[in-house]
Tab-separated table of C-alpha atoms in Angstrom:
chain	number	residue	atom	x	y	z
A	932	UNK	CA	39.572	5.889	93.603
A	933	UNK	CA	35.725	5.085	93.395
A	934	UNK	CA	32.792	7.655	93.303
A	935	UNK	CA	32.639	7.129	96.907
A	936	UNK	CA	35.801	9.097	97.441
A	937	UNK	CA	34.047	12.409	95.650
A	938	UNK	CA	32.370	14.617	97.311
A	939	UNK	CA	29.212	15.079	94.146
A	940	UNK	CA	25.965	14.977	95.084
A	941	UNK	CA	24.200	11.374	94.329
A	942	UNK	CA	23.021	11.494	90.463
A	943	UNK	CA	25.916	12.808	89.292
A	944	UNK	CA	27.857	10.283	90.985
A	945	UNK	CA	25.913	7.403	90.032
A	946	UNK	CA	26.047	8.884	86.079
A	947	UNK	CA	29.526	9.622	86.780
A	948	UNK	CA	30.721	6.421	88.735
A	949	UNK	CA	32.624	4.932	85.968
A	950	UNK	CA	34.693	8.123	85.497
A	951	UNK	CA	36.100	8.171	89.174
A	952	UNK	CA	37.338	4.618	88.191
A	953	UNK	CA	39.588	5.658	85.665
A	954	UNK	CA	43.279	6.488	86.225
A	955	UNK	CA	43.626	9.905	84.645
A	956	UNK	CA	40.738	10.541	87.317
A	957	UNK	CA	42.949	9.972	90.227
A	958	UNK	CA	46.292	11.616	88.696
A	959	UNK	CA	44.158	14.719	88.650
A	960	UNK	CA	43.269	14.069	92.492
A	961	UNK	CA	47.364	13.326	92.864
A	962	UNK	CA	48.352	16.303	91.142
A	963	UNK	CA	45.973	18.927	92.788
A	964	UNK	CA	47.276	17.354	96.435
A	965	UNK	CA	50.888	17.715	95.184
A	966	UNK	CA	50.260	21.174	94.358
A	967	UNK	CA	48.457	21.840	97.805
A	968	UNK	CA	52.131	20.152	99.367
A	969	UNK	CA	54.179	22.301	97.312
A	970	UNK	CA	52.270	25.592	98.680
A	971	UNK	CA	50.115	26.800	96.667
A	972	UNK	CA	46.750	28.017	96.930
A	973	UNK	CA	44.191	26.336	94.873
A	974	UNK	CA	40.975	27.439	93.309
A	975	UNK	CA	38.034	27.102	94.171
A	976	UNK	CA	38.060	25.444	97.651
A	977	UNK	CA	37.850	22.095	98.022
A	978	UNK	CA	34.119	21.725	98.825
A	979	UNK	CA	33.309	24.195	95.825
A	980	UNK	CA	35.122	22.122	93.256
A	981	UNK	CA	31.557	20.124	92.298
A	982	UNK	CA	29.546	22.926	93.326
A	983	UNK	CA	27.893	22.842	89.624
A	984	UNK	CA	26.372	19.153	89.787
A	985	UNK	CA	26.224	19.821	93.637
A	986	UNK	CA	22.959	22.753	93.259
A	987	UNK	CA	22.204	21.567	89.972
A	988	UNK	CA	21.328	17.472	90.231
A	989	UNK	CA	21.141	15.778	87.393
A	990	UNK	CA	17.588	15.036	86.559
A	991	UNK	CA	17.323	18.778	87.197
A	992	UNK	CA	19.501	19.785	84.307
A	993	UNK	CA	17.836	22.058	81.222
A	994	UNK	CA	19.984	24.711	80.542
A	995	UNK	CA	23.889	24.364	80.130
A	996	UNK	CA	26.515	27.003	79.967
A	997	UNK	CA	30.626	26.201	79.262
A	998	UNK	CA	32.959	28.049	80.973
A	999	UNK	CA	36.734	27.743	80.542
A	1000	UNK	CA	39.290	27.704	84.011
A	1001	UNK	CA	37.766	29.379	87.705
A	1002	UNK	CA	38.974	32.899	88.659
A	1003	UNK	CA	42.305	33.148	90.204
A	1004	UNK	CA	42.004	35.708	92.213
A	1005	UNK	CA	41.252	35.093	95.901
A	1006	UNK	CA	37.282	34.920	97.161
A	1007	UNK	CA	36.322	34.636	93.348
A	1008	UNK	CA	35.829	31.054	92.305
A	1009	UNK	CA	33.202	28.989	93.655
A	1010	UNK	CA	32.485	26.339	91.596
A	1011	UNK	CA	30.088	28.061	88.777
A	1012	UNK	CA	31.404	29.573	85.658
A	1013	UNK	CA	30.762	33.403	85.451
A	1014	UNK	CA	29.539	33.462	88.719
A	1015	UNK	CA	31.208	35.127	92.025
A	1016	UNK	CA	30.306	35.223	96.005
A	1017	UNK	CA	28.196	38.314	96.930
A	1018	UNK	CA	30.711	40.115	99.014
A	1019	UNK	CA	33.111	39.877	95.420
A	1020	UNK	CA	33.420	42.653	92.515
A	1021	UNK	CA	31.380	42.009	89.394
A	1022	UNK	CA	33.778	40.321	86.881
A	1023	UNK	CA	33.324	41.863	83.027
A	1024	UNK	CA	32.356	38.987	81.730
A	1025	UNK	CA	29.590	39.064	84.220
A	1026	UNK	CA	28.744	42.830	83.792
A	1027	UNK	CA	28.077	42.531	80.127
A	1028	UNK	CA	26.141	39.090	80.712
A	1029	UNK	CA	24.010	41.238	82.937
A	1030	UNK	CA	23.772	44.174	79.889
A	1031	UNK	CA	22.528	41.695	77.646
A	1032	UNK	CA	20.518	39.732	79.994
A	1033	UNK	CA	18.881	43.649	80.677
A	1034	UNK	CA	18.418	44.193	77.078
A	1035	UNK	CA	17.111	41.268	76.240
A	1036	UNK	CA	14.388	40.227	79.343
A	1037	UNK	CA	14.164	43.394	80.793
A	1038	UNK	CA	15.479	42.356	83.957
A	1039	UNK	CA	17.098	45.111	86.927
A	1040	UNK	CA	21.337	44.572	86.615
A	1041	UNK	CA	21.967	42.890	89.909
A	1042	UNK	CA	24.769	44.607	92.136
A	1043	UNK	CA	26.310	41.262	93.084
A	1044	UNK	CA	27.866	38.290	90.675
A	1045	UNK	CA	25.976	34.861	92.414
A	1046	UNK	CA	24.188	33.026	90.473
A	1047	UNK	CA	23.419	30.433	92.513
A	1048	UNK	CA	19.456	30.705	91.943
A	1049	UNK	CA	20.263	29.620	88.074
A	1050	UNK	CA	22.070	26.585	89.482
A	1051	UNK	CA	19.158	25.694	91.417
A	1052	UNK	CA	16.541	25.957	88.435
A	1053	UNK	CA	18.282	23.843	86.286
A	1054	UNK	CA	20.878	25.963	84.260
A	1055	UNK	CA	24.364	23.603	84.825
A	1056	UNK	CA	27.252	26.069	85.171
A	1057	UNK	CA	30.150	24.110	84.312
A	1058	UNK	CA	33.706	25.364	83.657
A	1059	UNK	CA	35.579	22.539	81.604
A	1060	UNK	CA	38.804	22.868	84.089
A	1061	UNK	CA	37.564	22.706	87.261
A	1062	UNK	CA	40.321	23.899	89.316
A	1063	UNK	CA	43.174	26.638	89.340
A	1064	UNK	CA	46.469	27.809	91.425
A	1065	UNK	CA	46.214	31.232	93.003
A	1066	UNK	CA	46.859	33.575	90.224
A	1067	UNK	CA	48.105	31.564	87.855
A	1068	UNK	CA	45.258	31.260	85.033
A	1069	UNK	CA	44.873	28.118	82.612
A	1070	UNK	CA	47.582	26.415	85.245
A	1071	UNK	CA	45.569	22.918	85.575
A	1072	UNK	CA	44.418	22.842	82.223
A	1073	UNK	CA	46.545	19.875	81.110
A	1074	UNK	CA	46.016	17.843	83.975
A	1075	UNK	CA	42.764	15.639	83.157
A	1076	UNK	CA	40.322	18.154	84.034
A	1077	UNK	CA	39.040	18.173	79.850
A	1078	UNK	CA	38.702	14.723	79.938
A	1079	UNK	CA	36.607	14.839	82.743
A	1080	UNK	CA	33.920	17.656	81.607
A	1081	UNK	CA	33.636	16.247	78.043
A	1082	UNK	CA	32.680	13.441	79.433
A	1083	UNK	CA	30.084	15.008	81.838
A	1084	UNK	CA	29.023	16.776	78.352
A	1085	UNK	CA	28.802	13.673	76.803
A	1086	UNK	CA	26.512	12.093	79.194
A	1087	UNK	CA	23.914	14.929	79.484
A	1088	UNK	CA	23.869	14.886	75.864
A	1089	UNK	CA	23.169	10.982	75.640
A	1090	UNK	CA	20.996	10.285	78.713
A	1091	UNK	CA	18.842	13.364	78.047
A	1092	UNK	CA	16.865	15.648	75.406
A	1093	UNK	CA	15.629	19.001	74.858
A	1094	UNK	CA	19.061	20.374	76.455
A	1095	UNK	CA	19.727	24.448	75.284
A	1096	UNK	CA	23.438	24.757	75.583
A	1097	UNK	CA	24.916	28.274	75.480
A	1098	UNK	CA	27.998	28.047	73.774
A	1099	UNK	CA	29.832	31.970	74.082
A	1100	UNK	CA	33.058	32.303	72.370
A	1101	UNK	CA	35.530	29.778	70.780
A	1102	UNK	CA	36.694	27.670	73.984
A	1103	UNK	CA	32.958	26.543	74.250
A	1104	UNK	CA	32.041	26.597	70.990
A	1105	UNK	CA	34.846	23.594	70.531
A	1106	UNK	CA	32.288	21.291	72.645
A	1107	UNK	CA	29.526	21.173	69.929
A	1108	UNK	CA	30.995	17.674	68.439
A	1109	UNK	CA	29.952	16.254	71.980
A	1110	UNK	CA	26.957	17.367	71.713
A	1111	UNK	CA	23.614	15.589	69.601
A	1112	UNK	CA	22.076	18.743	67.714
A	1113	UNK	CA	19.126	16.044	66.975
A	1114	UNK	CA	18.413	15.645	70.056
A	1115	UNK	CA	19.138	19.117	71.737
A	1116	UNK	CA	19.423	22.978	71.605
A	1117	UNK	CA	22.557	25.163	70.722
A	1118	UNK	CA	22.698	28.887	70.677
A	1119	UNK	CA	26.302	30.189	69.883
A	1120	UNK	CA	27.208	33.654	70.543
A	1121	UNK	CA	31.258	35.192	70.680
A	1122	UNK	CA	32.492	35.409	74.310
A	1123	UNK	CA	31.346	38.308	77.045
A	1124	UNK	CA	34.803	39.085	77.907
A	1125	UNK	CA	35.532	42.760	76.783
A	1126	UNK	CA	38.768	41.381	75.160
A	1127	UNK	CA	36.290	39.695	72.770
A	1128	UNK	CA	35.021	42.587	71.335
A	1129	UNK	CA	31.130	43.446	71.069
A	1130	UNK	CA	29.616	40.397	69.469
A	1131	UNK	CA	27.900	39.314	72.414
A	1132	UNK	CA	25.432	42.011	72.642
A	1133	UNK	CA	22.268	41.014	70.789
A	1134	UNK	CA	22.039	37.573	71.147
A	1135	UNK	CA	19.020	37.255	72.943
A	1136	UNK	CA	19.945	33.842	74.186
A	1137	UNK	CA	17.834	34.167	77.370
A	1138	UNK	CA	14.497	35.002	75.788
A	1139	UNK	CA	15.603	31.617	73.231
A	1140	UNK	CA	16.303	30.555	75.933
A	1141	UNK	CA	12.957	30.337	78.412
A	1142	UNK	CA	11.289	29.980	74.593
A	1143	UNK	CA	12.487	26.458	74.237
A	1144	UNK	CA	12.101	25.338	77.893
A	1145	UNK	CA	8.169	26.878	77.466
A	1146	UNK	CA	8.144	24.889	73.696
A	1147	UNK	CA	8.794	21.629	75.347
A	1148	UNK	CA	6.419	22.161	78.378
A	1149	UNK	CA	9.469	22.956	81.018
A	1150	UNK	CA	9.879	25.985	83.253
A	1151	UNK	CA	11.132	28.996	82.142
A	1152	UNK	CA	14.430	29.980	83.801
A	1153	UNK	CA	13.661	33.185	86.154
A	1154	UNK	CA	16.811	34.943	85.685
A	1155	UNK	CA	16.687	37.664	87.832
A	1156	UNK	CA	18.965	36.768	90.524
């Protein structure tokens, strides 16, 4: 398999060229299809897999947030962690990232859970397994899919600077080592989930945030969306 065979749009897969190459790269590809043969449902569709580096390029990239595995439920995943199609129910995770994100900037709690217009300004959703079977949670999490997204992590943490990575709750938090701290920004806070308990609230990470975009002379993130 070459980058040509991935449908990414074209700076990720010129940064990302040498990672389509590999073979663990192409057992994912083998595994998902066998999956698909066997009959089951996977998550998000096909065209939504790279929907993170497809609305956020990467020369566009300032802000970037970790998620785990997609939803599993049907109509939820689309390619951007925490975030849902309009027509879907508000996830928790995504209702108390809207309470804080109230809190803190101020801003009206949407009554749908896209966030594509963060994608677009620069904030790189990325879940580090980027695909699931139909309600089956954390099913395609040993199949490559880490290997991939560190090394995406990796990258964006060599090739640029000034980077503000929100790292919520332990999964996430396990990616700092990839990550230069000389060279970049890390706020830390526990995960939104409810089962995490309330340590999320009062983190302020979006005001931080928009503080060290503004600091190094880069747009502030307009997080209303």
């Amino acid at each position: 398999m070459n980058a040509n065979d991935v449908n990414i749009e074209n700076s990720w897969k010129q940064i990302l060229a040498e990672e389509f190459e590999k073979d663990y790269f192409s057992k994912i590809k083998e595994h998902i299809v066998d999956d698909i043969k066997s009959g089951n449902t996977i998550y998000p569709p096909g065209k939504l897999i790279f929907n993170a580096f497809n609305l956020t390029p990467f020369d566009k990239v300032k802000v970037v947030i970790i998620g785990q595995d997609p939803y599993h439920a049907p109509g939820q995943a689309m390619g951007l962690c925490f975030s849902v199609p309009r027509n879907i129910p508000v996830p928790a995770s995504l209702k108390r990232i809207y309470k804080e994100l109230k809190e803190d900037v101020g801003i009206q709690i949407p009554n749908h859970g896209d966030l594509t217009t963060w994608a677009k300004q620069g904030v790189f959703m990325m879940n580090a397994i980027l695909t699931v079977v139909k309600k089956s949670p954390g099913s395609h999490k040993k199949i490559g899919w880490q290997e991939f997204t560190d090394n995406v992590i990796k990258k964006i943490s060599d090739k640029k600077t000034g980077i503000v990575f929100l790292l919520w709750g332990n999964f996430a938090r396990a990616k700092k080592p990839l990550i230069d701290q000389h060279k970049h920004f890390i706020l830390e806070a526990p995960h939104p989930s409810p089962l995490a308990g309330n340590g999320f609230f009062g983190n302020h990470h979006f005001s931080k945030t928009n503080e060290l975009l503004i600091k190094q002379s880069k747009e502030p993130i307009e997080w209303q969306v």
